[in-house]
Structures are given as structure tokens and as C-alpha cells.
mmCIF file of C-alpha atoms in Angstrom:
data_model
loop_
_atom_site.group_PDB
_atom_site.id
_atom_site.type_symbol
_atom_site.label_atom_id
_atom_site.label_comp_id
_atom_site.label_asym_id
_atom_site.label_seq_id
_atom_site.Cartn_x
_atom_site.Cartn_y
_atom_site.Cartn_z
ATOM 1 C CA GLY A 761 -23.259 -33.443 -23.193
ATOM 2 C CA ALA A 762 -21.930 -30.759 -26.287
ATOM 3 C CA VAL A 763 -18.844 -29.093 -23.814
ATOM 4 C CA VAL A 764 -16.000 -27.722 -25.586
ATOM 5 C CA SER A 765 -13.063 -26.588 -23.679
ATOM 6 C CA GLN A 766 -10.016 -24.558 -24.388
ATOM 7 C CA HIS A 767 -6.635 -24.790 -24.000
ATOM 8 C CA PRO A 768 -4.399 -23.265 -22.020
ATOM 9 C CA SER A 769 -7.125 -21.205 -19.653
ATOM 10 C CA TRP A 770 -4.343 -17.787 -19.574
ATOM 11 C CA VAL A 771 -0.627 -16.958 -21.095
ATOM 12 C CA ILE A 772 2.119 -14.194 -21.513
ATOM 13 C CA CYS A 773 4.177 -14.061 -23.735
ATOM 14 C CA LYS A 774 7.159 -12.132 -25.376
ATOM 15 C CA SER A 775 5.745 -9.828 -27.911
ATOM 16 C CA GLY A 776 6.917 -11.058 -31.490
ATOM 17 C CA THR A 777 6.419 -14.439 -30.673
ATOM 18 C CA SER A 778 3.881 -17.233 -30.769
ATOM 19 C CA VAL A 779 1.223 -18.580 -29.072
ATOM 20 C CA LYS A 780 -0.810 -21.809 -29.764
ATOM 21 C CA ILE A 781 -5.222 -22.067 -28.517
ATOM 22 C CA GLU A 782 -6.357 -25.507 -28.383
ATOM 23 C CA CYS A 783 -10.429 -25.703 -28.372
ATOM 24 C CA ARG A 784 -11.347 -29.085 -28.452
ATOM 25 C CA SER A 785 -14.912 -30.540 -28.566
ATOM 26 C CA LEU A 786 -15.556 -33.802 -25.843
ATOM 27 C CA ASP A 787 -17.975 -35.433 -26.506
ATOM 28 C CA PHE A 788 -19.930 -34.351 -30.313
ATOM 29 C CA GLN A 789 -18.165 -33.869 -33.453
ATOM 30 C CA ALA A 790 -18.298 -30.509 -34.191
ATOM 31 C CA THR A 791 -17.895 -29.375 -38.002
ATOM 32 C CA THR A 792 -18.331 -26.224 -38.232
ATOM 33 C CA MET A 793 -15.314 -24.020 -35.378
ATOM 34 C CA PHE A 794 -15.780 -20.502 -34.630
ATOM 35 C CA TRP A 795 -13.270 -18.848 -32.957
ATOM 36 C CA TYR A 796 -13.875 -15.017 -31.831
ATOM 37 C CA ARG A 797 -11.671 -11.995 -29.341
ATOM 38 C CA GLN A 798 -13.225 -9.426 -26.603
ATOM 39 C CA PHE A 799 -11.685 -6.059 -25.446
ATOM 40 C CA PRO A 800 -12.068 -6.108 -22.153
ATOM 41 C CA LYS A 801 -16.458 -4.120 -21.878
ATOM 42 C CA GLN A 802 -16.725 -4.636 -25.224
ATOM 43 C CA SER A 803 -19.266 -7.930 -27.531
ATOM 44 C CA LEU A 804 -18.481 -10.696 -29.266
ATOM 45 C CA MET A 805 -15.649 -9.997 -32.762
ATOM 46 C CA LEU A 806 -15.955 -13.568 -34.566
ATOM 47 C CA MET A 807 -12.474 -13.448 -36.399
ATOM 48 C CA ALA A 808 -12.756 -16.924 -38.460
ATOM 49 C CA THR A 809 -15.611 -19.179 -38.724
ATOM 50 C CA SER A 810 -13.826 -23.186 -39.794
ATOM 51 C CA ASN A 811 -15.025 -26.315 -41.159
ATOM 52 C CA GLU A 812 -13.208 -29.091 -40.851
ATOM 53 C CA GLY A 813 -10.435 -30.452 -43.637
ATOM 54 C CA SER A 814 -10.870 -26.316 -45.671
ATOM 55 C CA LYS A 815 -9.498 -23.705 -44.509
ATOM 56 C CA ALA A 816 -10.262 -21.222 -42.428
ATOM 57 C CA THR A 817 -12.892 -18.222 -43.549
ATOM 58 C CA TYR A 818 -12.137 -14.395 -42.252
ATOM 59 C CA GLU A 819 -13.466 -11.631 -41.479
ATOM 60 C CA GLN A 820 -13.185 -8.003 -43.116
ATOM 61 C CA GLY A 821 -10.015 -6.913 -40.519
ATOM 62 C CA VAL A 822 -8.317 -10.268 -39.706
ATOM 63 C CA GLU A 823 -5.808 -11.283 -40.992
ATOM 64 C CA LYS A 824 -4.682 -14.856 -41.814
ATOM 65 C CA ASP A 825 -1.004 -14.795 -41.658
ATOM 66 C CA LYS A 826 -1.633 -13.457 -37.920
ATOM 67 C CA PHE A 827 -4.360 -15.531 -36.891
ATOM 68 C CA LEU A 828 -3.694 -19.123 -38.578
ATOM 69 C CA ILE A 829 -6.751 -21.604 -37.782
ATOM 70 C CA ASN A 830 -6.595 -25.260 -38.093
ATOM 71 C CA HIS A 831 -9.370 -27.386 -37.996
ATOM 72 C CA ALA A 832 -7.680 -30.576 -39.045
ATOM 73 C CA SER A 833 -10.516 -33.449 -37.072
ATOM 74 C CA LEU A 834 -13.271 -32.638 -36.092
ATOM 75 C CA THR A 835 -12.821 -32.196 -32.610
ATOM 76 C CA LEU A 836 -9.840 -30.095 -32.519
ATOM 77 C CA SER A 837 -9.139 -25.909 -33.796
ATOM 78 C CA THR A 838 -6.331 -24.352 -33.012
ATOM 79 C CA LEU A 839 -5.603 -21.202 -33.526
ATOM 80 C CA THR A 840 -2.306 -19.483 -33.076
ATOM 81 C CA VAL A 841 -1.199 -15.737 -33.130
ATOM 82 C CA THR A 842 1.509 -15.504 -34.977
ATOM 83 C CA SER A 843 4.182 -12.464 -33.668
ATOM 84 C CA ALA A 844 1.887 -11.074 -31.130
ATOM 85 C CA HIS A 845 2.315 -7.978 -30.371
ATOM 86 C CA PRO A 846 1.124 -6.242 -26.743
ATOM 87 C CA GLU A 847 -2.586 -5.000 -29.267
ATOM 88 C CA ASP A 848 -3.034 -9.103 -30.128
ATOM 89 C CA SER A 849 -3.725 -9.552 -25.644
ATOM 90 C CA SER A 850 -7.254 -9.816 -25.629
ATOM 91 C CA PHE A 851 -9.927 -12.941 -25.210
ATOM 92 C CA TYR A 852 -10.029 -16.005 -27.179
ATOM 93 C CA ILE A 853 -13.142 -17.415 -26.866
ATOM 94 C CA CYS A 854 -13.856 -20.257 -29.306
ATOM 95 C CA SER A 855 -17.646 -22.954 -29.760
ATOM 96 C CA ALA A 856 -18.596 -25.119 -32.358
ATOM 97 C CA ARG A 857 -20.961 -26.569 -33.915
ATOM 98 C CA GLY A 858 -22.431 -30.040 -35.019
ATOM 99 C CA ARG A 859 -23.865 -31.389 -38.401
ATOM 100 C CA SER A 860 -27.214 -31.055 -36.663
ATOM 101 C CA GLU A 861 -27.004 -28.070 -34.996
ATOM 102 C CA HIS A 862 -28.152 -24.702 -34.235
ATOM 103 C CA GLU A 863 -26.813 -24.222 -30.864
ATOM 104 C CA GLN A 864 -22.943 -22.718 -30.654
ATOM 105 C CA TYR A 865 -21.436 -24.093 -27.830
ATOM 106 C CA PHE A 866 -18.518 -22.388 -25.942
ATOM 107 C CA GLY A 867 -15.476 -22.810 -24.898
ATOM 108 C CA PRO A 868 -14.205 -21.574 -21.686
ATOM 109 C CA GLY A 869 -11.785 -18.551 -23.811
ATOM 110 C CA THR A 870 -7.978 -17.923 -23.219
ATOM 111 C CA ARG A 871 -6.839 -14.803 -21.864
ATOM 112 C CA LEU A 872 -4.018 -13.840 -23.711
ATOM 113 C CA THR A 873 -1.561 -11.542 -22.541
ATOM 114 C CA VAL A 874 1.328 -9.842 -24.686
ATOM 115 C CA THR A 875 4.554 -8.414 -22.558
ATOM 116 C CA GLY B 1239 -27.787 -4.966 -43.852
ATOM 117 C CA GLN B 1240 -27.378 -6.646 -41.746
ATOM 118 C CA ASN B 1241 -28.355 -4.911 -37.610
ATOM 119 C CA ILE B 1242 -29.173 -6.541 -33.719
ATOM 120 C CA ASP B 1243 -30.676 -3.581 -31.114
ATOM 121 C CA GLN B 1244 -30.383 -3.631 -28.536
ATOM 122 C CA PRO B 1245 -29.799 -1.640 -24.265
ATOM 123 C CA THR B 1246 -26.347 -0.717 -23.578
ATOM 124 C CA GLU B 1247 -26.892 -1.227 -20.090
ATOM 125 C CA MET B 1248 -29.824 -1.882 -17.575
ATOM 126 C CA THR B 1249 -30.362 -1.504 -13.657
ATOM 127 C CA ALA B 1250 -33.413 -3.585 -11.885
ATOM 128 C CA THR B 1251 -34.055 -3.994 -7.756
ATOM 129 C CA GLU B 1252 -32.767 -7.631 -6.435
ATOM 130 C CA GLY B 1253 -36.783 -9.322 -6.024
ATOM 131 C CA ALA B 1254 -38.106 -7.585 -9.691
ATOM 132 C CA ILE B 1255 -38.833 -8.712 -13.121
ATOM 133 C CA VAL B 1256 -36.059 -6.734 -15.759
ATOM 134 C CA GLN B 1257 -37.164 -7.838 -19.988
ATOM 135 C CA ILE B 1258 -34.073 -6.909 -22.004
ATOM 136 C CA ASN B 1259 -35.518 -6.354 -25.578
ATOM 137 C CA CYS B 1260 -34.064 -7.127 -28.925
ATOM 138 C CA THR B 1261 -34.494 -5.977 -32.284
ATOM 139 C CA TYR B 1262 -33.248 -7.501 -35.119
ATOM 140 C CA GLN B 1263 -32.861 -6.710 -39.805
ATOM 141 C CA THR B 1264 -31.343 -9.740 -41.301
ATOM 142 C CA SER B 1265 -31.165 -11.125 -44.138
ATOM 143 C CA GLY B 1266 -32.469 -14.929 -43.451
ATOM 144 C CA PHE B 1267 -33.717 -15.822 -40.196
ATOM 145 C CA ASN B 1268 -33.362 -18.971 -38.555
ATOM 146 C CA GLY B 1269 -34.470 -18.881 -34.969
ATOM 147 C CA LEU B 1270 -32.622 -16.004 -32.440
ATOM 148 C CA PHE B 1271 -30.542 -17.399 -29.541
ATOM 149 C CA TRP B 1272 -30.055 -15.809 -25.958
ATOM 150 C CA TYR B 1273 -26.877 -15.549 -23.833
ATOM 151 C CA GLN B 1274 -25.627 -15.587 -20.682
ATOM 152 C CA GLN B 1275 -21.955 -13.563 -20.808
ATOM 153 C CA HIS B 1276 -20.998 -12.785 -16.911
ATOM 154 C CA ALA B 1277 -17.342 -10.612 -16.983
ATOM 155 C CA GLY B 1278 -14.159 -12.910 -17.983
ATOM 156 C CA GLU B 1279 -16.475 -15.801 -19.053
ATOM 157 C CA ALA B 1280 -17.687 -17.315 -22.198
ATOM 158 C CA PRO B 1281 -21.116 -16.857 -23.207
ATOM 159 C CA THR B 1282 -23.567 -19.226 -21.603
ATOM 160 C CA PHE B 1283 -26.654 -20.659 -23.198
ATOM 161 C CA LEU B 1284 -30.009 -19.678 -22.038
ATOM 162 C CA SER B 1285 -32.449 -19.690 -25.212
ATOM 163 C CA TYR B 1286 -33.310 -20.928 -28.310
ATOM 164 C CA ASN B 1287 -36.552 -19.416 -30.301
ATOM 165 C CA VAL B 1288 -37.497 -20.280 -34.028
ATOM 166 C CA LEU B 1289 -41.588 -19.916 -33.944
ATOM 167 C CA ASP B 1290 -43.039 -16.790 -32.341
ATOM 168 C CA GLY B 1291 -44.413 -17.273 -28.924
ATOM 169 C CA LEU B 1292 -43.030 -17.148 -25.423
ATOM 170 C CA GLU B 1293 -40.667 -19.922 -24.252
ATOM 171 C CA GLU B 1294 -39.781 -20.484 -20.533
ATOM 172 C CA LYS B 1295 -37.484 -21.704 -17.871
ATOM 173 C CA GLY B 1296 -37.302 -21.347 -15.515
ATOM 174 C CA ARG B 1297 -36.959 -17.374 -13.700
ATOM 175 C CA PHE B 1298 -36.105 -16.524 -17.559
ATOM 176 C CA SER B 1299 -39.117 -16.700 -20.995
ATOM 177 C CA SER B 1300 -37.650 -16.076 -23.826
ATOM 178 C CA PHE B 1301 -40.062 -14.062 -26.703
ATOM 179 C CA LEU B 1302 -39.981 -13.942 -30.487
ATOM 180 C CA SER B 1303 -42.143 -12.130 -33.169
ATOM 181 C CA ARG B 1304 -40.767 -13.060 -37.052
ATOM 182 C CA SER B 1305 -43.298 -10.380 -38.391
ATOM 183 C CA LYS B 1306 -42.230 -7.889 -35.549
ATOM 184 C CA GLY B 1307 -38.127 -8.811 -36.181
ATOM 185 C CA TYR B 1308 -38.939 -8.777 -32.177
ATOM 186 C CA SER B 1309 -37.466 -10.356 -29.049
ATOM 187 C CA TYR B 1310 -36.836 -9.836 -25.005
ATOM 188 C CA LEU B 1311 -35.821 -12.022 -22.865
ATOM 189 C CA LEU B 1312 -37.552 -11.176 -19.253
ATOM 190 C CA LEU B 1313 -36.284 -12.627 -16.181
ATOM 191 C CA LYS B 1314 -37.930 -13.056 -12.926
ATOM 192 C CA GLU B 1315 -37.124 -12.724 -8.718
ATOM 193 C CA LEU B 1316 -33.591 -11.462 -10.279
ATOM 194 C CA GLN B 1317 -30.909 -12.748 -7.800
ATOM 195 C CA MET B 1318 -27.202 -10.607 -7.354
ATOM 196 C CA LYS B 1319 -26.057 -13.469 -9.327
ATOM 197 C CA ASP B 1320 -28.266 -12.729 -12.248
ATOM 198 C CA SER B 1321 -25.416 -9.227 -13.029
ATOM 199 C CA ALA B 1322 -23.986 -10.127 -16.778
ATOM 200 C CA SER B 1323 -24.352 -9.198 -19.449
ATOM 201 C CA TYR B 1324 -27.413 -11.436 -21.620
ATOM 202 C CA LEU B 1325 -26.376 -11.398 -25.522
ATOM 203 C CA CYS B 1326 -28.856 -11.325 -28.397
ATOM 204 C CA ALA B 1327 -28.001 -13.167 -31.338
ATOM 205 C CA VAL B 1328 -29.721 -14.283 -34.692
ATOM 206 C CA SER B 1329 -28.527 -17.306 -36.157
ATOM 207 C CA GLY B 1330 -29.171 -15.465 -40.148
ATOM 208 C CA GLY B 1331 -29.657 -17.109 -43.646
ATOM 209 C CA ASN B 1332 -25.734 -19.455 -43.311
ATOM 210 C CA TYR B 1333 -26.466 -20.415 -39.592
ATOM 211 C CA GLN B 1334 -23.545 -17.987 -38.902
ATOM 212 C CA LEU B 1335 -24.189 -16.129 -35.778
ATOM 213 C CA ILE B 1336 -24.930 -12.210 -36.055
ATOM 214 C CA TRP B 1337 -24.800 -10.970 -32.044
ATOM 215 C CA GLY B 1338 -25.830 -7.922 -30.732
ATOM 216 C CA ALA B 1339 -23.652 -5.380 -29.237
ATOM 217 C CA GLY B 1340 -25.268 -6.451 -25.791
ATOM 218 C CA THR B 1341 -27.102 -5.585 -22.484
ATOM 219 C CA LYS B 1342 -24.785 -5.283 -18.904
ATOM 220 C CA LEU B 1343 -28.171 -5.709 -16.482
ATOM 221 C CA ILE B 1344 -27.533 -5.011 -13.064
ATOM 222 C CA ILE B 1345 -28.909 -6.369 -10.082
ATOM 223 C CA LYS B 1346 -29.022 -3.471 -7.109
ATOM 224 C CA PRO B 1347 -30.193 -5.106 -3.269
#
């Protein structure tokens, strides 16, 4: 159990366009979802935490208007990178946690390349 | 402030044993996690400790001392596929994970 999927697994987009990444918990209800970014050879960086039905809480330095997060249901959260720039190219990973869970279950990640 | 320290890189030999240490200072503690991350992939769960002591799971064991703010991950009978980064993460007072920078483990034949 506790499977989290992400779609797409990789995406290439042009500078200035927007990209939406979906994160789904397949077999449990995720009351909290987390979005991370990881640049090559660096550690995970938490971008934001979202609870179902409420606004996401962004970490310091993460632009809310650029990285739009929606957690509309207990099984789906989306991250939209708006007006993407080459420096947004990174590995984006979501994780999900159930109501009584301690563990975060990770999705497989989405590799974004902005040209 | 909150801080998690682990070595940046370690090297070990196939078939040997390696111990990866993690020390932490956090406001609140609701458990410590170890994750494995292969290059280009998302982290996968290895272990969770919330009480002091050793948790053994096959070739991997994890130890916690809450009074010392210390944990280690012990890998036995190392295999080449164990080459990966090992991430220590602490669940803080608000249940959010605070991540260490990860330890890159290199296994040599």
C-alpha cells in the first residue's frame, strides 16, 4: 500500500510557458502533501506544504505566484510552474502523508527541463 | 535553530559493514527517518525510529538515542546496489520533516 504517483515523469518546456505536475495518492487519503525540489547533487529542498482544502504554506524564498499549488482533494495535489525559466529546471518530488501517519510516501519525481 | 548533520560522503567495500551517523538538534521530536535515494530517483523509505534503541530490518539496522540527539544507519554485507545517498530526516514538533543533506555512499568492489 501507500503508493504515490506523479505525472508527468519528465517534461521539456519552452521558457515563458507554464507546466502542471500532478501528484496522486493511489491507495490512501493524503491529508498533507509536500512538494520538494532537488537540484543535481544537492539535497531535497521543501518548497511548500499543502493540506486538503486549504492554502499551501510556502517555505521562505519560494515564490507563491510562480509555484501554484492546489490540493483540491484528499488524493490529488498539483504544482504549476508559471512562466518557467531555465533556472527552474530541476527534479520536483511530491510526498504524501495520511492522517495518522508519521511517514511521508514519495512519488517517483518529475524532471523538468526548461529550454 | 534546527540542524541535522551527517557526513557528506563515505566509501566502503563490497561485503563489508558501514555505519552512517546522523546528529540532530530540533525543536520537538516525533521520530527519525532514514531514506535511500539513488541518483535520479525519489527517496525510498528505509526505517523509522521514535524510541531509543536498535531497529533491525534485514541487512539494514537503525539506532536512535534521543538524549544524545544521535542516530546511525548500519548497512551489513554491502552490495554494489547499495551505492546511493542516505538521507536522515527528523519529524519535528509540527510533524514536518527536517532533512539532512544526505550521505553519498560509494561501494567499491
